[in-house]
């Protein structure tokens, strides 16, 4: 099978924005009187902003009205954006730029499929917007991963059949979303967590189109 498109998740695949999400969520937790530990943060990976807040409040054992929750999510995002505005191309994860260039040169389409509503800004900050033929972010989907909507929309915008797409994902729900969309999936991270993926890699260093051919 010849792959025609690669669809990338953003946080945990192209950049590590999880650390900034953590700092902003922990600031909110402290304001509310409790500590949000790094291990709790693992539960937020690939999860939407609203769902992340619900998980944080579950950890703190607190309940609030929808209006209060909306205010909190907005405040957290303002704090998060302070970090994002300081991001530079140095924060692109190792090997990613080389792989994106290789895909471009081989004529393989490239899309982003992220739950983040800040994805276009992050791509701009790290100066890689020009690589993407389509960007599907949290503003363009109504169903969260493991629903395949984000990846199916990306394939549609690229004009490529899902069976000819491969998704790169660091979150379990993202791997499920890719498989639910009848796509191939390469997990980026730990094989124990991402065991449903067709292949798991630790990152893009030493990864190239040749390795992609082997799984597709
Ligand atoms: P925002 P991804 C996800 O990005 C993050 O992993 C997750 O922690 C975050 O809550 C979500 O984006 C929403 O982000 O608040 O910026 O809209 O992994 O889907 O690229
Ligand atoms: Mg991710």
Coordinates of C-alpha atoms and ligand atoms in Angstrom, one line a residue:
X1 CA 0.0 0.0 0.0
X2 CA 1.3 3.5 -0.9
X3 CA 0.6 6.2 1.7
X4 CA -0.6 9.5 0.3
X5 CA -0.9 11.6 3.4
X6 CA 0.5 11.9 6.9
X7 CA -1.7 13.5 9.7
X8 CA 0.1 14.8 12.8
X9 CA -1.3 15.3 16.3
X10 CA 0.4 18.5 17.7
X11 CA 1.0 18.3 21.5
X12 CA 3.4 15.3 22.2
X13 CA 4.2 14.7 18.5
X14 CA 5.5 18.0 17.0
X15 CA 6.0 20.0 20.2
X16 CA 5.8 19.4 24.0
X17 CA 3.1 21.9 25.0
X18 CA 1.9 19.5 27.8
X19 CA 4.4 21.2 30.1
X20 CA 2.8 24.6 29.5
X21 CA -0.7 23.1 29.9
X22 CA 0.5 21.7 33.2
X23 CA 1.9 25.0 34.5
X24 CA -1.3 26.8 33.7
X25 CA -3.6 24.1 35.1
X26 CA -1.5 23.9 38.3
X27 CA -1.8 27.7 38.7
X28 CA -5.5 27.3 38.6
X29 CA -5.5 24.4 41.0
X30 CA -3.4 26.4 43.5
X31 CA -5.8 29.3 43.2
X32 CA -8.6 26.8 44.1
X33 CA -6.5 25.5 47.1
X34 CA -5.0 22.3 45.9
X35 CA -2.0 20.9 44.1
X36 CA -2.4 19.3 40.6
X37 CA 0.5 16.8 40.4
X38 CA 2.4 15.9 37.2
X39 CA 1.0 12.4 37.2
X40 CA -2.6 13.9 37.1
X41 CA -1.5 15.8 34.0
X42 CA -1.0 12.5 32.1
X43 CA -4.8 12.2 32.1
X44 CA -5.1 15.5 30.2
X45 CA -3.1 14.5 27.2
X46 CA -5.1 14.7 24.0
X47 CA -8.2 15.7 26.0
X48 CA -10.2 18.9 25.2
X49 CA -9.9 22.0 27.4
X50 CA -13.4 21.6 28.9
X51 CA -12.9 17.9 29.7
X52 CA -9.4 18.7 31.1
X53 CA -11.0 21.2 33.5
X54 CA -13.6 18.6 34.6
X55 CA -10.8 16.1 35.3
X56 CA -8.9 18.8 37.3
X57 CA -12.0 19.6 39.4
X58 CA -12.6 15.9 40.0
X59 CA -9.0 15.6 41.4
X60 CA -9.7 18.6 43.6
X61 CA -13.1 17.3 44.7
X62 CA -14.8 20.5 43.7
X63 CA -17.9 21.4 41.7
X64 CA -18.9 24.6 40.0
X65 CA -21.6 26.0 37.7
X66 CA -21.1 26.0 33.9
X67 CA -20.6 29.8 33.9
X68 CA -17.9 29.5 36.6
X69 CA -16.2 26.7 34.7
X70 CA -16.2 28.7 31.5
X71 CA -14.5 31.6 33.4
X72 CA -11.9 29.2 34.8
X73 CA -11.1 27.7 31.4
X74 CA -10.7 31.2 29.9
X75 CA -8.4 32.2 32.7
X76 CA -6.3 29.0 32.3
X77 CA -6.0 29.6 28.6
X78 CA -4.8 33.2 29.1
X79 CA -2.0 31.9 31.4
X80 CA -1.3 29.1 28.9
X81 CA -1.0 31.6 26.0
X82 CA 1.6 33.6 28.0
X83 CA 3.9 30.5 27.5
X84 CA 2.8 29.9 23.9
X85 CA 3.7 33.5 22.9
X86 CA 7.3 32.8 24.0
X87 CA 7.7 29.6 22.0
X88 CA 10.4 29.5 19.3
X89 CA 11.3 27.0 16.5
X90 CA 13.9 25.5 19.0
X91 CA 10.9 23.7 20.6
X92 CA 10.1 21.5 17.7
X93 CA 10.8 18.0 18.8
X94 CA 14.0 16.3 17.4
X95 CA 13.7 14.9 13.9
X96 CA 10.3 16.4 13.1
X97 CA 11.6 19.1 10.7
X98 CA 13.7 16.7 8.7
X99 CA 10.8 14.2 8.4
X100 CA 8.3 17.0 7.3
X101 CA 10.8 18.1 4.7
X102 CA 11.2 14.5 3.5
X103 CA 7.4 14.2 3.1
X104 CA 7.2 17.4 1.2
X105 CA 9.9 16.4 -1.2
X106 CA 8.2 13.0 -1.7
X107 CA 4.9 14.7 -2.6
X108 CA 3.1 13.3 0.4
X109 CA 0.3 15.5 1.8
X110 CA 0.6 16.8 5.4
X111 CA -2.2 17.7 7.8
X112 CA -2.6 18.6 11.4
X113 CA -5.3 16.9 13.5
X114 CA -5.2 18.3 17.0
X115 CA -7.7 18.9 19.8
X116 CA -6.1 22.2 20.6
X117 CA -7.9 25.4 19.7
X118 CA -4.5 27.1 19.8
X119 CA -3.0 24.9 17.2
X120 CA -2.7 27.5 14.4
X121 CA -0.9 29.9 16.8
X122 CA 1.5 27.2 18.0
X123 CA 2.4 26.3 14.4
X124 CA 3.0 30.0 13.7
X125 CA 5.2 30.4 16.8
X126 CA 7.4 27.5 15.8
X127 CA 7.3 28.6 12.2
X128 CA 6.1 25.4 10.5
X129 CA 2.7 26.5 9.2
X130 CA 3.9 26.4 5.6
X131 CA 4.4 22.6 5.8
X132 CA 0.7 21.9 6.3
X133 CA -1.8 21.4 3.5
X134 CA -4.7 21.2 6.0
X135 CA -5.0 22.2 9.7
X136 CA -7.9 20.7 11.6
X137 CA -7.9 22.0 15.2
X138 CA -10.3 22.0 18.2
X139 CA -12.3 24.8 16.6
X140 CA -13.2 22.6 13.7
X141 CA -14.5 19.5 15.4
X142 CA -17.5 18.7 17.6
X143 CA -16.5 15.2 18.7
X144 CA -13.4 14.5 20.7
X145 CA -10.9 11.6 20.0
X146 CA -11.4 8.6 20.1
X147 CA -14.1 9.7 17.6
X148 CA -12.3 9.9 14.2
X149 CA -13.9 13.2 13.2
X150 CA -10.7 15.3 13.4
X151 CA -8.7 12.9 11.3
X152 CA -11.5 12.2 8.8
X153 CA -11.9 16.0 8.3
X154 CA -8.2 16.2 7.7
X155 CA -8.3 13.4 5.1
X156 CA -11.4 15.1 3.4
X157 CA -9.7 18.4 3.2
X158 CA -6.6 16.8 1.7
X159 CA -8.7 14.9 -0.7
X160 CA -7.1 11.6 0.3
X161 CA -9.0 8.3 1.1
X162 CA -8.6 7.5 4.9
X163 CA -7.1 4.1 4.0
X164 CA -4.2 5.9 2.4
X165 CA -3.5 8.1 5.5
X166 CA -1.2 7.5 8.4
X167 CA -1.7 9.3 11.7
X168 CA 1.0 10.1 14.2
X169 CA -0.3 10.2 17.8
X170 CA 1.0 10.3 21.4
X171 CA -2.3 9.7 23.2
X172 CA -4.2 6.4 23.5
X173 CA -7.5 8.1 22.5
X174 CA -5.8 9.5 19.4
X175 CA -4.6 6.0 18.4
X176 CA -8.2 4.8 18.7
X177 CA -9.5 7.7 16.7
X178 CA -7.1 6.9 13.8
X179 CA -8.1 3.2 13.8
X180 CA -11.8 4.1 14.1
X181 CA -11.2 6.2 11.0
X182 CA -9.8 3.2 9.1
X183 CA -6.3 4.8 9.1
X184 CA -2.9 3.5 9.9
X185 CA -1.4 4.8 13.1
X186 CA 2.1 5.3 14.4
X187 CA 2.3 5.9 18.1
X188 CA 4.9 8.3 19.4
X189 CA 5.8 7.5 22.9
X190 CA 5.6 4.4 25.1
X191 CA 4.7 1.0 23.5
X192 CA 2.8 0.0 26.8
X193 CA 0.4 2.8 26.5
X194 CA 0.1 2.9 22.7
X195 CA -0.1 -0.8 22.1
X196 CA -3.0 -0.6 19.6
X197 CA -0.9 1.4 17.1
X198 CA 0.5 -0.3 14.0
X199 CA 4.0 0.8 15.1
X200 CA 5.3 2.7 18.1
X201 CA 8.4 5.0 17.9
X202 CA 10.1 7.0 20.7
X203 CA 10.3 10.1 18.4
X204 CA 11.3 11.2 14.9
X205 CA 15.0 10.9 15.3
X206 CA 16.2 8.0 13.1
X207 CA 12.7 7.8 11.5
X208 CA 12.3 8.3 7.8
X209 CA 10.0 7.5 4.8
X210 CA 11.8 4.1 4.5
X211 CA 10.6 3.2 8.0
X212 CA 7.1 4.4 7.1
X213 CA 7.0 2.1 4.1
X214 CA 7.7 -0.9 6.3
X215 CA 4.4 -0.5 8.2
X216 CA 2.1 0.7 5.5
Ligands
LIG1 P1 -6.4 23.9 24.0 P2 -3.3 17.6 20.9 C1 -4.3 18.7 23.1 O1 -3.5 18.8 22.0 C2 -3.5 18.6 24.4 O2 -2.9 17.3 24.4 C3 -4.5 18.6 25.6 O3 -3.8 18.5 26.8 C4 -5.3 19.9 25.5 O4 -6.2 20.0 26.6 C5 -6.0 20.0 24.2 O5 -5.1 19.9 23.1 C6 -6.8 21.3 24.1 O6 -5.9 22.4 24.0 O7 -6.7 24.3 25.4 O8 -5.1 24.6 23.5 O9 -7.5 24.1 23.1 O10 -2.5 16.5 21.6 O11 -4.6 17.1 20.5 O12 -2.5 18.3 19.8
LIG2 MG1 -1.2 14.8 21.6

